[in-house]
């Protein structure tokens, strides 16, 4: 492929995490453990929802898709980071870098839309309990997940196609542990004004609009809860939302810290650490949040352990 007589970049160099060489082994073991825990924990959630008929509800339907997304989200960046740390080879081919960026954006956006669908499910369950089964029917749940996938694919594809048309010159060093879109644009020697416009419009929309919808949903939920006179009713309502609200706070808190705080207020190293929070730590904590704070998941986990002990 010829790129306007500019020197063709065949690979990029990922500088990785801001850690000292003598600490590489310790951090490698740490992130490997975290990644395996993320995969196994989210697979356990999917398995529990699949096996327990009591979890065949819209809320857990969305949760199973969120668990799959978290596995995929971590798998886009962490294995490559671990490989680079293990063999001390920071290079990544151009095509692999662009592919990694595509799937990173895809699963980031998908997380946003799934969390929004889950917030809507909680809104209907608490604010319109008598109509819950008629509103949150299977067809609507499938439609919401399908729309989430379509919008995420379109968003990721738009950024990827616009990036693929750019030229990259001599500098091919990315100050990150994965191929971040903003970091790649800094290396381009082409006009990136269109890319920045799409980031501002599409990129901001897929983050802020879902967040606004979530806040509106929880605004109605809080208003409904305040109308409940009994403490039992309040505790029951909060128990159904606690896990989801914890995940939303953790996820959007780190996203805002990375992309919405001006770079003049934070260093590159702090930005990388914040990226680790939502690419590694958040998918890791989600299974624990839903298993510890959710009574239904606890019961399903007990049934699975009892079934395993009986079979042995």
Coordinates of C-alpha atoms in Angstrom, one line a residue:
X1 CA 0.0 0.0 0.0
X2 CA 1.4 3.4 -1.0
X3 CA 0.9 6.2 1.4
X4 CA 1.5 9.6 -0.4
X5 CA 5.2 8.9 -0.7
X6 CA 5.5 8.9 3.1
X7 CA 7.7 6.2 4.6
X8 CA 5.5 3.1 5.2
X9 CA 5.2 2.0 8.9
X10 CA 5.2 -1.8 9.0
X11 CA 5.0 -1.9 12.8
X12 CA 4.7 0.1 16.0
X13 CA 6.6 0.0 19.3
X14 CA 4.5 -0.2 22.4
X15 CA 6.4 1.3 25.4
X16 CA 4.1 -0.6 27.7
X17 CA 3.6 0.1 31.4
X18 CA 5.8 2.7 33.3
X19 CA 7.6 0.1 35.4
X20 CA 11.3 -0.6 36.0
X21 CA 12.9 -3.6 34.2
X22 CA 13.6 -5.4 37.5
X23 CA 9.8 -5.3 38.3
X24 CA 8.7 -6.9 35.0
X25 CA 8.6 -10.4 36.5
X26 CA 6.4 -9.3 39.4
X27 CA 4.0 -7.4 37.3
X28 CA 3.8 -10.1 34.7
X29 CA 2.7 -12.6 37.4
X30 CA 0.2 -10.1 38.8
X31 CA -1.4 -9.3 35.4
X32 CA -1.4 -12.9 34.3
X33 CA -3.3 -13.8 37.6
X34 CA -5.7 -10.9 37.1
X35 CA -6.4 -11.9 33.5
X36 CA -7.0 -15.6 34.3
X37 CA -9.3 -14.5 37.2
X38 CA -11.2 -12.2 34.8
X39 CA -11.8 -14.9 32.2
X40 CA -12.7 -17.7 34.8
X41 CA -14.9 -15.3 36.8
X42 CA -16.9 -14.1 33.9
X43 CA -17.1 -17.6 32.4
X44 CA -18.5 -18.7 35.8
X45 CA -21.2 -16.0 35.6
X46 CA -22.2 -17.2 32.1
X47 CA -22.3 -20.8 33.3
X48 CA -24.4 -20.0 36.3
X49 CA -26.9 -18.1 34.2
X50 CA -27.0 -20.9 31.7
X51 CA -27.5 -23.7 34.2
X52 CA -29.9 -22.1 36.7
X53 CA -33.4 -21.6 35.4
X54 CA -34.1 -19.0 38.1
X55 CA -31.6 -16.7 36.4
X56 CA -33.3 -16.9 33.0
X57 CA -34.6 -13.3 33.3
X58 CA -33.9 -10.1 31.3
X59 CA -31.4 -8.8 33.9
X60 CA -29.3 -11.9 33.8
X61 CA -29.6 -12.1 30.0
X62 CA -27.9 -8.8 29.8
X63 CA -25.4 -9.8 32.5
X64 CA -24.3 -12.8 30.5
X65 CA -23.6 -10.6 27.5
X66 CA -21.8 -8.2 29.7
X67 CA -19.6 -11.0 31.1
X68 CA -18.8 -12.2 27.5
X69 CA -17.9 -8.6 26.6
X70 CA -15.6 -8.2 29.6
X71 CA -13.8 -11.4 28.7
X72 CA -13.4 -10.1 25.1
X73 CA -12.5 -6.6 26.3
X74 CA -9.6 -7.9 28.4
X75 CA -8.5 -10.4 25.8
X76 CA -8.0 -7.6 23.2
X77 CA -5.1 -5.9 25.2
X78 CA -3.9 -8.0 28.1
X79 CA -2.5 -11.1 26.3
X80 CA -0.4 -8.9 24.0
X81 CA 0.8 -6.9 26.9
X82 CA 1.8 -10.1 28.7
X83 CA 3.5 -11.5 25.6
X84 CA 5.6 -8.3 25.2
X85 CA 6.6 -8.4 28.9
X86 CA 7.5 -12.1 28.7
X87 CA 9.7 -12.0 25.6
X88 CA 10.7 -8.4 25.9
X89 CA 9.5 -7.6 22.3
X90 CA 7.5 -4.4 22.3
X91 CA 6.7 -4.4 18.6
X92 CA 3.3 -4.9 17.1
X93 CA 2.6 -5.2 13.3
X94 CA 0.6 -2.4 11.7
X95 CA -2.3 -4.6 10.7
X96 CA -2.5 -6.2 14.2
X97 CA -2.3 -2.7 15.8
X98 CA -5.3 -1.4 13.7
X99 CA -7.2 -4.6 14.5
X100 CA -6.6 -4.3 18.2
X101 CA -7.8 -0.7 18.1
X102 CA -11.0 -1.8 16.3
X103 CA -11.9 -4.5 18.8
X104 CA -10.9 -2.2 21.7
X105 CA -13.4 0.4 20.6
X106 CA -16.0 -2.2 19.7
X107 CA -16.1 -3.8 23.2
X108 CA -15.7 -0.4 25.0
X109 CA -18.9 0.9 23.2
X110 CA -20.6 -2.5 23.7
X111 CA -20.0 -2.2 27.5
X112 CA -21.7 1.2 27.4
X113 CA -24.8 0.1 25.6
X114 CA -25.2 -3.1 27.7
X115 CA -24.9 -1.2 31.0
X116 CA -27.6 1.2 29.6
X117 CA -29.9 -1.7 28.7
X118 CA -29.4 -3.1 32.2
X119 CA -30.3 0.3 33.7
X120 CA -33.5 0.4 31.7
X121 CA -34.3 -3.1 32.9
X122 CA -33.9 -2.0 36.5
X123 CA -36.0 1.1 35.8
X124 CA -38.9 -1.0 34.5
X125 CA -38.6 -3.5 37.3
X126 CA -38.8 -0.9 40.0
X127 CA -40.9 1.9 38.5
X128 CA -43.3 -0.3 36.5
X129 CA -43.3 -3.7 38.3
X130 CA -46.8 -4.7 37.2
X131 CA -45.9 -4.3 33.6
X132 CA -42.4 -5.7 33.8
X133 CA -43.1 -9.0 32.1
X134 CA -45.0 -7.4 29.3
X135 CA -42.4 -4.7 28.6
X136 CA -39.2 -6.7 29.1
X137 CA -40.2 -9.6 26.9
X138 CA -37.6 -11.8 25.2
X139 CA -37.9 -10.1 21.8
X140 CA -37.1 -6.6 23.3
X141 CA -34.1 -8.0 25.2
X142 CA -32.7 -9.6 22.0
X143 CA -33.4 -6.4 20.1
X144 CA -31.5 -4.2 22.6
X145 CA -28.5 -6.5 22.5
X146 CA -28.6 -6.6 18.7
X147 CA -28.8 -2.8 18.5
X148 CA -25.9 -2.6 20.9
X149 CA -23.7 -4.8 18.7
X150 CA -24.7 -2.9 15.5
X151 CA -24.0 0.6 17.0
X152 CA -20.7 -0.6 18.5
X153 CA -19.5 -2.1 15.2
X154 CA -20.5 1.0 13.3
X155 CA -18.6 3.2 15.8
X156 CA -15.5 1.1 15.8
X157 CA -15.5 0.7 12.0
X158 CA -15.8 4.5 11.4
X159 CA -12.8 5.2 13.6
X160 CA -10.8 2.3 12.0
X161 CA -11.5 3.3 8.4
X162 CA -10.6 6.9 9.0
X163 CA -7.3 5.9 10.7
X164 CA -6.4 3.5 7.9
X165 CA -6.3 6.4 5.4
X166 CA -3.7 8.2 7.4
X167 CA 0.1 8.2 6.8
X168 CA 2.6 7.4 9.5
X169 CA 6.1 8.8 9.2
X170 CA 9.4 7.9 11.0
X171 CA 8.1 8.0 14.6
X172 CA 6.3 4.7 15.4
X173 CA 6.6 4.6 19.2
X174 CA 3.3 4.5 21.1
X175 CA 3.5 5.6 24.7
X176 CA 1.0 3.0 25.9
X177 CA 0.5 -0.7 26.4
X178 CA -2.0 -1.1 23.6
X179 CA -2.9 0.7 20.3
X180 CA -4.9 3.5 21.7
X181 CA -6.7 5.7 19.0
X182 CA -5.5 9.0 20.5
X183 CA -1.9 7.8 20.7
X184 CA -1.9 6.6 17.1
X185 CA -3.3 10.0 15.9
X186 CA -0.4 11.7 17.5
X187 CA 2.0 9.7 15.4
X188 CA 0.3 10.5 12.1
X189 CA 1.8 13.0 9.7
X190 CA -1.5 13.5 7.8
X191 CA -4.4 15.9 8.5
X192 CA -6.4 14.4 11.4
X193 CA -9.1 17.0 11.6
X194 CA -11.7 14.7 10.3
X195 CA -10.7 12.0 12.8
X196 CA -10.9 14.5 15.6
X197 CA -14.3 15.6 14.5
X198 CA -15.6 11.9 14.4
X199 CA -14.0 11.3 17.9
X200 CA -15.8 14.4 19.2
X201 CA -19.2 13.5 17.7
X202 CA -19.4 9.7 17.5
X203 CA -16.9 8.9 20.3
X204 CA -18.5 11.4 22.8
X205 CA -22.0 10.3 21.9
X206 CA -21.5 6.6 22.6
X207 CA -20.2 7.5 26.1
X208 CA -22.3 10.5 27.2
X209 CA -25.7 9.4 25.8
X210 CA -25.6 6.0 27.5
X211 CA -24.4 7.7 30.7
X212 CA -27.3 10.2 30.5
X213 CA -29.8 7.4 30.0
X214 CA -28.4 5.6 33.0
X215 CA -28.6 8.7 35.2
X216 CA -32.2 9.4 34.0
X217 CA -33.2 5.8 34.8
X218 CA -31.7 6.0 38.3
X219 CA -33.3 9.4 38.8
X220 CA -36.7 7.8 38.3
X221 CA -35.6 4.8 40.4
X222 CA -34.6 7.0 43.3
X223 CA -37.9 9.0 43.1
X224 CA -39.8 5.7 43.2
X225 CA -37.8 4.4 46.1
X226 CA -38.5 7.6 48.1
X227 CA -42.2 7.0 47.7
X228 CA -41.9 3.5 49.3
X229 CA -42.9 3.8 52.9
X230 CA -41.5 0.4 54.2
X231 CA -37.8 -0.2 54.9
X232 CA -38.2 -3.7 53.4
X233 CA -39.3 -2.3 50.1
X234 CA -36.4 0.2 50.0
X235 CA -33.9 -2.6 50.8
X236 CA -35.4 -4.9 48.1
X237 CA -35.2 -2.1 45.5
X238 CA -31.6 -1.2 46.4
X239 CA -30.5 -4.9 46.3
X240 CA -31.7 -5.2 42.7
X241 CA -29.7 -2.1 41.7
X242 CA -26.6 -2.2 43.9
X243 CA -24.5 -4.5 41.8
X244 CA -25.3 -2.7 38.6
X245 CA -24.7 0.8 40.1
X246 CA -21.4 -0.4 41.5
X247 CA -20.2 -1.5 38.1
X248 CA -21.5 1.7 36.4
X249 CA -19.6 3.9 38.9
X250 CA -16.4 1.9 38.5
X251 CA -16.5 1.8 34.7
X252 CA -17.6 5.4 34.0
X253 CA -15.4 6.8 36.8
X254 CA -12.3 5.4 35.1
X255 CA -13.5 6.3 31.6
X256 CA -14.0 9.9 32.6
X257 CA -10.6 9.9 34.3
X258 CA -8.9 8.8 31.1
X259 CA -10.8 10.7 28.3
X260 CA -12.5 13.7 29.9
X261 CA -9.9 15.1 32.2
X262 CA -7.6 17.5 30.2
X263 CA -4.1 16.1 29.6
X264 CA -2.6 19.2 31.2
X265 CA -3.9 18.0 34.5
X266 CA -2.4 14.5 34.3
X267 CA 0.8 12.9 33.1
X268 CA 1.1 10.1 30.5
X269 CA 2.0 7.6 33.2
X270 CA -1.1 8.5 35.2
X271 CA -3.2 8.1 32.0
X272 CA -1.8 4.6 31.5
X273 CA -2.5 3.6 35.1
X274 CA -6.1 4.9 34.6
X275 CA -6.4 2.8 31.4
X276 CA -5.3 -0.2 33.4
X277 CA -8.1 0.4 35.7
X278 CA -10.9 0.1 33.1
X279 CA -9.2 -2.4 30.8
X280 CA -7.9 -4.9 33.5
X281 CA -9.4 -4.1 36.9
X282 CA -13.0 -3.3 36.0
X283 CA -13.6 -6.6 34.1
X284 CA -11.8 -8.4 37.0
X285 CA -14.1 -6.9 39.7
X286 CA -17.4 -7.3 37.9
X287 CA -17.8 -11.1 38.7
X288 CA -17.0 -10.4 42.4
X289 CA -19.4 -7.5 42.5
X290 CA -22.3 -9.5 41.0
X291 CA -21.5 -12.6 43.1
X292 CA -21.0 -10.9 46.5
X293 CA -23.8 -8.3 46.3
X294 CA -26.4 -10.4 44.4
X295 CA -28.4 -13.0 46.4
X296 CA -29.6 -14.8 43.3
X297 CA -26.0 -15.4 42.1
X298 CA -25.0 -16.6 45.5
X299 CA -27.8 -19.1 45.5
X300 CA -26.9 -20.3 42.0
X301 CA -23.3 -20.7 43.0
X302 CA -24.3 -22.8 46.1
X303 CA -26.4 -25.0 43.9
X304 CA -23.5 -25.5 41.5
X305 CA -21.1 -26.4 44.3
X306 CA -23.6 -28.8 45.8
X307 CA -24.2 -30.4 42.5
X308 CA -20.5 -30.8 42.0
X309 CA -20.0 -32.3 45.5
X310 CA -22.8 -34.8 45.0
X311 CA -21.5 -35.9 41.6
X312 CA -18.0 -36.6 43.2

